[in-house]
PDB file of C-alpha atoms and ligand atoms in Angstrom:
ATOM      1  CA  MET U   1       0.000   0.000   0.000  1.00 77.00           C
ATOM      2  CA  ALA U   2       2.921   2.372  -0.547  1.00 91.00           C
ATOM      3  CA  LEU U   3       2.091   5.872  -1.769  1.00 95.00           C
ATOM      4  CA  ASN U   4       4.510   7.396  -4.277  1.00 96.00           C
ATOM      5  CA  SER U   5       4.847  11.145  -4.836  1.00 97.00           C
ATOM      6  CA  GLU U   6       2.045  11.269  -7.393  1.00 97.00           C
ATOM      7  CA  ASP U   7      -0.281   9.264  -5.113  1.00 96.00           C
ATOM      8  CA  ILE U   8       0.404  11.720  -2.301  1.00 97.00           C
ATOM      9  CA  LEU U   9      -0.347  14.736  -4.495  1.00 97.00           C
ATOM     10  CA  ALA U  10      -3.527  13.092  -5.790  1.00 96.00           C
ATOM     11  CA  LEU U  11      -4.668  12.378  -2.239  1.00 95.00           C
ATOM     12  CA  TYR U  12      -4.330  16.075  -1.370  1.00 95.00           C
ATOM     13  CA  GLN U  13      -6.108  17.159  -4.536  1.00 93.00           C
ATOM     14  CA  GLN U  14      -8.978  14.792  -3.833  1.00 93.00           C
ATOM     15  CA  TYR U  15      -9.509  15.080  -0.067  1.00 89.00           C
ATOM     16  CA  ALA U  16      -7.865  18.242   1.186  1.00 88.00           C
ATOM     17  CA  ALA U  17     -10.910  20.470   0.649  1.00 88.00           C
ATOM     18  CA  GLN U  18     -12.411  19.025   3.806  1.00 88.00           C
ATOM     19  CA  GLN U  19     -12.318  21.031   7.001  1.00 88.00           C
ATOM     20  CA  TYR U  20      -9.308  20.701   9.295  1.00 86.00           C
ATOM     21  CA  GLY U  21     -10.811  19.285  12.472  1.00 83.00           C
ATOM     22  CA  GLY U  22     -12.590  22.002  14.415  1.00 82.00           C
ATOM     23  CA  GLU U  23     -10.590  24.801  12.771  1.00 86.00           C
ATOM     24  CA  ALA U  24     -11.691  27.472  10.285  1.00 90.00           C
ATOM     25  CA  VAL U  25      -9.437  26.249   7.458  1.00 95.00           C
ATOM     26  CA  SER U  26      -9.414  23.260   5.121  1.00 95.00           C
ATOM     27  CA  GLN U  27      -6.854  20.477   5.315  1.00 95.00           C
ATOM     28  CA  MET U  28      -5.233  21.937   2.172  1.00 96.00           C
ATOM     29  CA  GLU U  29      -5.030  25.452   3.622  1.00 96.00           C
ATOM     30  CA  HIS U  30      -3.593  24.034   6.839  1.00 96.00           C
ATOM     31  CA  ALA U  31      -0.978  21.956   5.002  1.00 97.00           C
ATOM     32  CA  LEU U  32       0.081  24.834   2.736  1.00 98.00           C
ATOM     33  CA  GLN U  33       0.224  27.359   5.582  1.00 98.00           C
ATOM     34  CA  CYS U  34       2.299  24.965   7.676  1.00 98.00           C
ATOM     35  CA  ALA U  35       4.731  24.276   4.810  1.00 98.00           C
ATOM     36  CA  HIS U  36       4.944  27.991   4.001  1.00 98.00           C
ATOM     37  CA  LEU U  37       5.802  28.878   7.611  1.00 98.00           C
ATOM     38  CA  ALA U  38       8.532  26.215   7.612  1.00 98.00           C
ATOM     39  CA  GLU U  39       9.881  27.409   4.279  1.00 98.00           C
ATOM     40  CA  ARG U  40       9.956  31.053   5.383  1.00 98.00           C
ATOM     41  CA  ALA U  41      11.789  30.034   8.556  1.00 98.00           C
ATOM     42  CA  GLY U  42      14.554  28.546   6.402  1.00 98.00           C
ATOM     43  CA  GLU U  43      13.866  24.909   7.302  1.00 98.00           C
ATOM     44  CA  SER U  44      15.419  22.011   5.373  1.00 98.00           C
ATOM     45  CA  ASP U  45      13.532  20.406   2.496  1.00 97.00           C
ATOM     46  CA  ALA U  46      12.722  17.480   4.803  1.00 97.00           C
ATOM     47  CA  VAL U  47      11.113  19.690   7.454  1.00 98.00           C
ATOM     48  CA  VAL U  48       9.163  21.705   4.872  1.00 98.00           C
ATOM     49  CA  LEU U  49       7.820  18.428   3.478  1.00 98.00           C
ATOM     50  CA  ALA U  50       7.039  17.107   6.951  1.00 98.00           C
ATOM     51  CA  ALA U  51       5.117  20.335   7.582  1.00 98.00           C
ATOM     52  CA  LEU U  52       3.181  19.885   4.351  1.00 98.00           C
ATOM     53  CA  LEU U  53       2.363  16.235   5.044  1.00 98.00           C
ATOM     54  CA  HIS U  54       2.086  16.126   8.850  1.00 97.00           C
ATOM     55  CA  ASP U  55      -1.690  15.566   8.844  1.00 96.00           C
ATOM     56  CA  ILE U  56      -1.842  13.236   5.834  1.00 96.00           C
ATOM     57  CA  GLY U  57      -3.231  10.614   8.218  1.00 94.00           C
ATOM     58  CA  HIS U  58      -6.461  12.627   8.313  1.00 92.00           C
ATOM     59  CA  LEU U  59      -6.702  12.439   4.514  1.00 93.00           C
ATOM     60  CA  LEU U  60      -6.097   8.700   4.502  1.00 91.00           C
ATOM     61  CA  ALA U  61      -8.839   8.339   7.110  1.00 89.00           C
ATOM     62  CA  ALA U  62     -11.152  10.447   4.938  1.00 87.00           C
ATOM     63  CA  GLN U  63     -10.354   8.258   1.963  1.00 86.00           C
ATOM     64  CA  GLN U  64     -11.161   5.163   3.981  1.00 84.00           C
ATOM     65  CA  HIS U  65     -14.340   6.647   5.450  1.00 80.00           C
ATOM     66  CA  ALA U  66     -15.527   8.581   2.442  1.00 69.00           C
ATOM     67  CA  GLN U  67     -18.446   9.970   4.386  1.00 48.00           C
ATOM     68  CA  GLY U  68     -16.123  12.425   6.113  1.00 49.00           C
ATOM     69  CA  ASP U  69     -15.282  13.296   9.692  1.00 52.00           C
ATOM     70  CA  ALA U  70     -13.829  10.707  11.986  1.00 51.00           C
ATOM     71  CA  PRO U  71     -15.450  10.440  15.411  1.00 56.00           C
ATOM     72  CA  ASN U  72     -13.941  13.106  17.658  1.00 59.00           C
ATOM     73  CA  ASP U  73     -14.416  11.324  20.952  1.00 68.00           C
ATOM     74  CA  LYS U  74     -11.242   9.248  20.702  1.00 74.00           C
ATOM     75  CA  ASP U  75      -7.642   9.740  19.646  1.00 83.00           C
ATOM     76  CA  ASP U  76      -7.379   8.954  15.926  1.00 83.00           C
ATOM     77  CA  LEU U  77      -3.585   8.414  16.110  1.00 90.00           C
ATOM     78  CA  HIS U  78      -3.351  10.285  12.803  1.00 91.00           C
ATOM     79  CA  GLN U  79       0.363  10.969  13.348  1.00 93.00           C
ATOM     80  CA  PHE U  80       1.066   7.251  12.846  1.00 95.00           C
ATOM     81  CA  VAL U  81      -1.595   6.270  10.286  1.00 91.00           C
ATOM     82  CA  ALA U  82       0.395   7.420   7.271  1.00 91.00           C
ATOM     83  CA  LEU U  83       3.783   5.999   8.194  1.00 95.00           C
ATOM     84  CA  PRO U  84       3.387   2.555   6.591  1.00 95.00           C
ATOM     85  CA  PHE U  85       2.210   4.247   3.387  1.00 94.00           C
ATOM     86  CA  LEU U  86       5.141   6.679   3.257  1.00 96.00           C
ATOM     87  CA  ARG U  87       8.046   4.588   4.484  1.00 96.00           C
ATOM     88  CA  ALA U  88       9.055   3.324   1.036  1.00 95.00           C
ATOM     89  CA  THR U  89       8.900   6.809  -0.477  1.00 97.00           C
ATOM     90  CA  LEU U  90      10.306   9.338   2.002  1.00 97.00           C
ATOM     91  CA  PRO U  91      13.272   9.394   4.420  1.00 97.00           C
ATOM     92  CA  GLU U  92      13.149   9.249   8.202  1.00 97.00           C
ATOM     93  CA  SER U  93      13.941  12.971   8.334  1.00 97.00           C
ATOM     94  CA  VAL U  94      10.441  13.556   6.902  1.00 98.00           C
ATOM     95  CA  LEU U  95       8.649  10.703   8.676  1.00 98.00           C
ATOM     96  CA  ALA U  96       9.932  11.312  12.200  1.00 98.00           C
ATOM     97  CA  PRO U  97       8.628  14.883  12.631  1.00 98.00           C
ATOM     98  CA  ILE U  98       5.255  13.701  11.264  1.00 98.00           C
ATOM     99  CA  ALA U  99       5.154  10.823  13.749  1.00 97.00           C
ATOM    100  CA  MET U 100       6.224  13.122  16.611  1.00 98.00           C
ATOM    101  CA  HIS U 101       4.043  16.189  16.015  1.00 97.00           C
ATOM    102  CA  VAL U 102       1.423  15.186  18.588  1.00 96.00           C
ATOM    103  CA  ASP U 103       4.005  14.309  21.223  1.00 97.00           C
ATOM    104  CA  ALA U 104       5.652  17.671  20.499  1.00 98.00           C
ATOM    105  CA  LYS U 105       2.439  19.341  21.653  1.00 97.00           C
ATOM    106  CA  ARG U 106       2.423  17.216  24.814  1.00 97.00           C
ATOM    107  CA  TYR U 107       6.069  18.237  25.333  1.00 98.00           C
ATOM    108  CA  LEU U 108       5.436  21.957  24.830  1.00 98.00           C
ATOM    109  CA  VAL U 109       2.397  22.019  27.094  1.00 97.00           C
ATOM    110  CA  ALA U 110       4.499  20.397  29.819  1.00 97.00           C
ATOM    111  CA  THR U 111       7.561  22.616  29.469  1.00 97.00           C
ATOM    112  CA  GLU U 112       6.270  26.066  28.410  1.00 97.00           C
ATOM    113  CA  PRO U 113       3.600  27.515  30.713  1.00 95.00           C
ATOM    114  CA  SER U 114       2.483  30.002  28.047  1.00 96.00           C
ATOM    115  CA  TYR U 115       2.059  27.361  25.333  1.00 96.00           C
ATOM    116  CA  GLY U 116      -1.075  25.486  26.395  1.00 94.00           C
ATOM    117  CA  PRO U 117      -3.393  28.478  26.871  1.00 94.00           C
ATOM    118  CA  GLN U 118      -2.716  29.774  23.337  1.00 93.00           C
ATOM    119  CA  LEU U 119      -3.680  26.489  21.670  1.00 93.00           C
ATOM    120  CA  SER U 120      -6.934  26.574  19.735  1.00 91.00           C
ATOM    121  CA  PRO U 121      -9.962  25.089  21.545  1.00 90.00           C
ATOM    122  CA  ALA U 122      -9.941  22.116  19.135  1.00 89.00           C
ATOM    123  CA  SER U 123      -6.268  21.488  19.833  1.00 91.00           C
ATOM    124  CA  GLN U 124      -6.812  21.710  23.585  1.00 91.00           C
ATOM    125  CA  ARG U 125      -9.642  19.183  23.275  1.00 91.00           C
ATOM    126  CA  SER U 126      -7.543  16.747  21.271  1.00 91.00           C
ATOM    127  CA  LEU U 127      -4.670  17.150  23.749  1.00 94.00           C
ATOM    128  CA  ALA U 128      -6.754  15.473  26.429  1.00 92.00           C
ATOM    129  CA  LEU U 129      -7.561  12.576  24.095  1.00 92.00           C
ATOM    130  CA  GLN U 130      -3.885  12.302  23.145  1.00 93.00           C
ATOM    131  CA  GLY U 131      -2.765  11.739  26.718  1.00 95.00           C
ATOM    132  CA  GLY U 132      -2.392  15.284  28.043  1.00 96.00           C
ATOM    133  CA  PRO U 133       0.874  17.008  29.025  1.00 97.00           C
ATOM    134  CA  PHE U 134       4.008  14.896  29.365  1.00 98.00           C
ATOM    135  CA  SER U 135       5.457  14.224  32.797  1.00 97.00           C
ATOM    136  CA  GLU U 136       8.953  15.572  33.386  1.00 97.00           C
ATOM    137  CA  ALA U 137      10.462  12.146  32.650  1.00 98.00           C
ATOM    138  CA  GLN U 138       8.413  11.788  29.459  1.00 98.00           C
ATOM    139  CA  ALA U 139       9.470  15.264  28.338  1.00 98.00           C
ATOM    140  CA  ASP U 140      13.140  14.437  28.897  1.00 98.00           C
ATOM    141  CA  ALA U 141      12.791  11.142  27.007  1.00 98.00           C
ATOM    142  CA  PHE U 142      11.038  12.888  24.117  1.00 98.00           C
ATOM    143  CA  LEU U 143      13.696  15.555  23.771  1.00 97.00           C
ATOM    144  CA  ALA U 144      16.421  12.900  23.616  1.00 98.00           C
ATOM    145  CA  LEU U 145      14.880  11.279  20.523  1.00 98.00           C
ATOM    146  CA  PRO U 146      16.314  11.930  17.049  1.00 97.00           C
ATOM    147  CA  HIS U 147      14.351  14.668  15.219  1.00 98.00           C
ATOM    148  CA  ALA U 148      12.700  15.941  18.425  1.00 98.00           C
ATOM    149  CA  ALA U 149      13.851  19.511  17.765  1.00 98.00           C
ATOM    150  CA  GLU U 150      12.437  19.414  14.232  1.00 98.00           C
ATOM    151  CA  ALA U 151       9.150  18.012  15.559  1.00 98.00           C
ATOM    152  CA  VAL U 152       8.871  20.846  18.107  1.00 98.00           C
ATOM    153  CA  ARG U 153       9.517  23.461  15.407  1.00 98.00           C
ATOM    154  CA  LEU U 154       6.976  21.772  13.136  1.00 98.00           C
ATOM    155  CA  ARG U 155       4.487  21.892  15.996  1.00 98.00           C
ATOM    156  CA  ARG U 156       4.816  25.657  16.285  1.00 98.00           C
ATOM    157  CA  TYR U 157       4.153  26.056  12.529  1.00 98.00           C
ATOM    158  CA  ASP U 158       1.219  23.644  12.889  1.00 97.00           C
ATOM    159  CA  ASP U 159      -0.344  25.779  15.635  1.00 95.00           C
ATOM    160  CA  LEU U 160      -0.028  28.949  13.532  1.00 96.00           C
ATOM    161  CA  ALA U 161      -1.301  27.374  10.300  1.00 96.00           C
ATOM    162  CA  LYS U 162      -4.975  27.972  11.014  1.00 94.00           C
ATOM    163  CA  VAL U 163      -5.555  31.449   9.585  1.00 96.00           C
ATOM    164  CA  PRO U 164      -8.685  31.758   7.418  1.00 94.00           C
ATOM    165  CA  ALA U 165      -7.921  32.917   3.860  1.00 91.00           C
ATOM    166  CA  ALA U 166      -4.161  33.327   4.405  1.00 95.00           C
ATOM    167  CA  VAL U 167      -2.219  33.640   1.144  1.00 96.00           C
ATOM    168  CA  THR U 168       0.249  30.817   0.474  1.00 97.00           C
ATOM    169  CA  PRO U 169       1.928  29.112  -2.476  1.00 97.00           C
ATOM    170  CA  ASP U 170      -0.243  26.353  -3.971  1.00 96.00           C
ATOM    171  CA  LEU U 171       0.342  22.605  -3.905  1.00 97.00           C
ATOM    172  CA  ALA U 172       2.243  22.743  -7.206  1.00 96.00           C
ATOM    173  CA  HIS U 173       4.881  24.885  -5.474  1.00 96.00           C
ATOM    174  CA  TYR U 174       5.684  21.977  -3.162  1.00 97.00           C
ATOM    175  CA  ALA U 175       5.220  19.165  -5.713  1.00 97.00           C
ATOM    176  CA  GLY U 176       8.728  19.626  -7.094  1.00 96.00           C
ATOM    177  CA  LEU U 177      10.189  19.458  -3.601  1.00 96.00           C
ATOM    178  CA  LEU U 178       8.291  16.251  -2.880  1.00 98.00           C
ATOM    179  CA  ARG U 179       9.425  14.633  -6.123  1.00 97.00           C
ATOM    180  CA  THR U 180      13.043  15.677  -5.562  1.00 96.00           C
ATOM    181  CA  VAL U 181      13.202  14.346  -1.996  1.00 96.00           C
ATOM    182  CA  ALA U 182      11.505  11.090  -3.056  1.00 97.00           C
ATOM    183  CA  THR U 183      13.876  10.651  -5.996  1.00 96.00           C
ATOM    184  CA  GLU U 184      16.913  11.253  -3.820  1.00 95.00           C
ATOM    185  CA  PHE U 185      15.604   8.769  -1.270  1.00 96.00           C
ATOM    186  CA  ALA U 186      14.960   6.147  -3.961  1.00 94.00           C
ATOM    187  CA  SER U 187      18.490   6.534  -5.236  1.00 94.00           C
ATOM    188  CA  GLY U 188      19.936   6.114  -1.767  1.00 89.00           C
ATOM    189  CA  ARG U 189      21.343   9.620  -1.590  1.00 73.00           C
ATOM    190  CA  THR U 190      19.359  10.704   1.484  1.00 68.00           C
ATOM    191  CA  GLU U 191      20.768  10.508   4.956  1.00 60.00           C
ATOM    192  CA  ALA U 192      18.389   9.826   7.803  1.00 55.00           C
TER     193      ALA U 192
HETATM  194 FE1  LIG L 201      -2.012  16.767  13.477  1.00 71.73          FE
HETATM  195 FE1  LIG L 202      -1.911  20.007  11.913  1.00 71.73          FE
END
């Protein structure tokens, strides 16, 4: 069930018009705003792509349940759903920040007193379902993982990428980046 670059782009074109959880933007707007924030911050290609694709699990869920929204009374584990589909196509430097973007929220809520209160209501609700703030030991363990710093930066772009009608590049702007990173990975030229 691997998704190649073209499958990924097609998935966004087909399903990204749907609303992003309880936020006032679509999945496409959220993905493009997140990638744009990462790009403007001077992030690596891998982190920009991770920002673009971090919620692809929601699109895969929408594809599987074509009627739309997943139930919001349990954790959908969307940060992990896409990994088996992407592992053959993209390097760990893209996959890890995607997998860790929910734990990055749990980390930030635990370690920055000002972080939790500025989360959107929908994000505060999902935090509870996702296990709530990390303990001190969990926060330390998280920060010691490879790609933790990238995941925390991605999380901050994620939180800001919810602005109705914000102007961003379109999906085509990032398609070349996706194809390039995938091609380099396929040829074995990518380091984890
Ligand atoms: Fe997410
Ligand atoms: Fe997100």
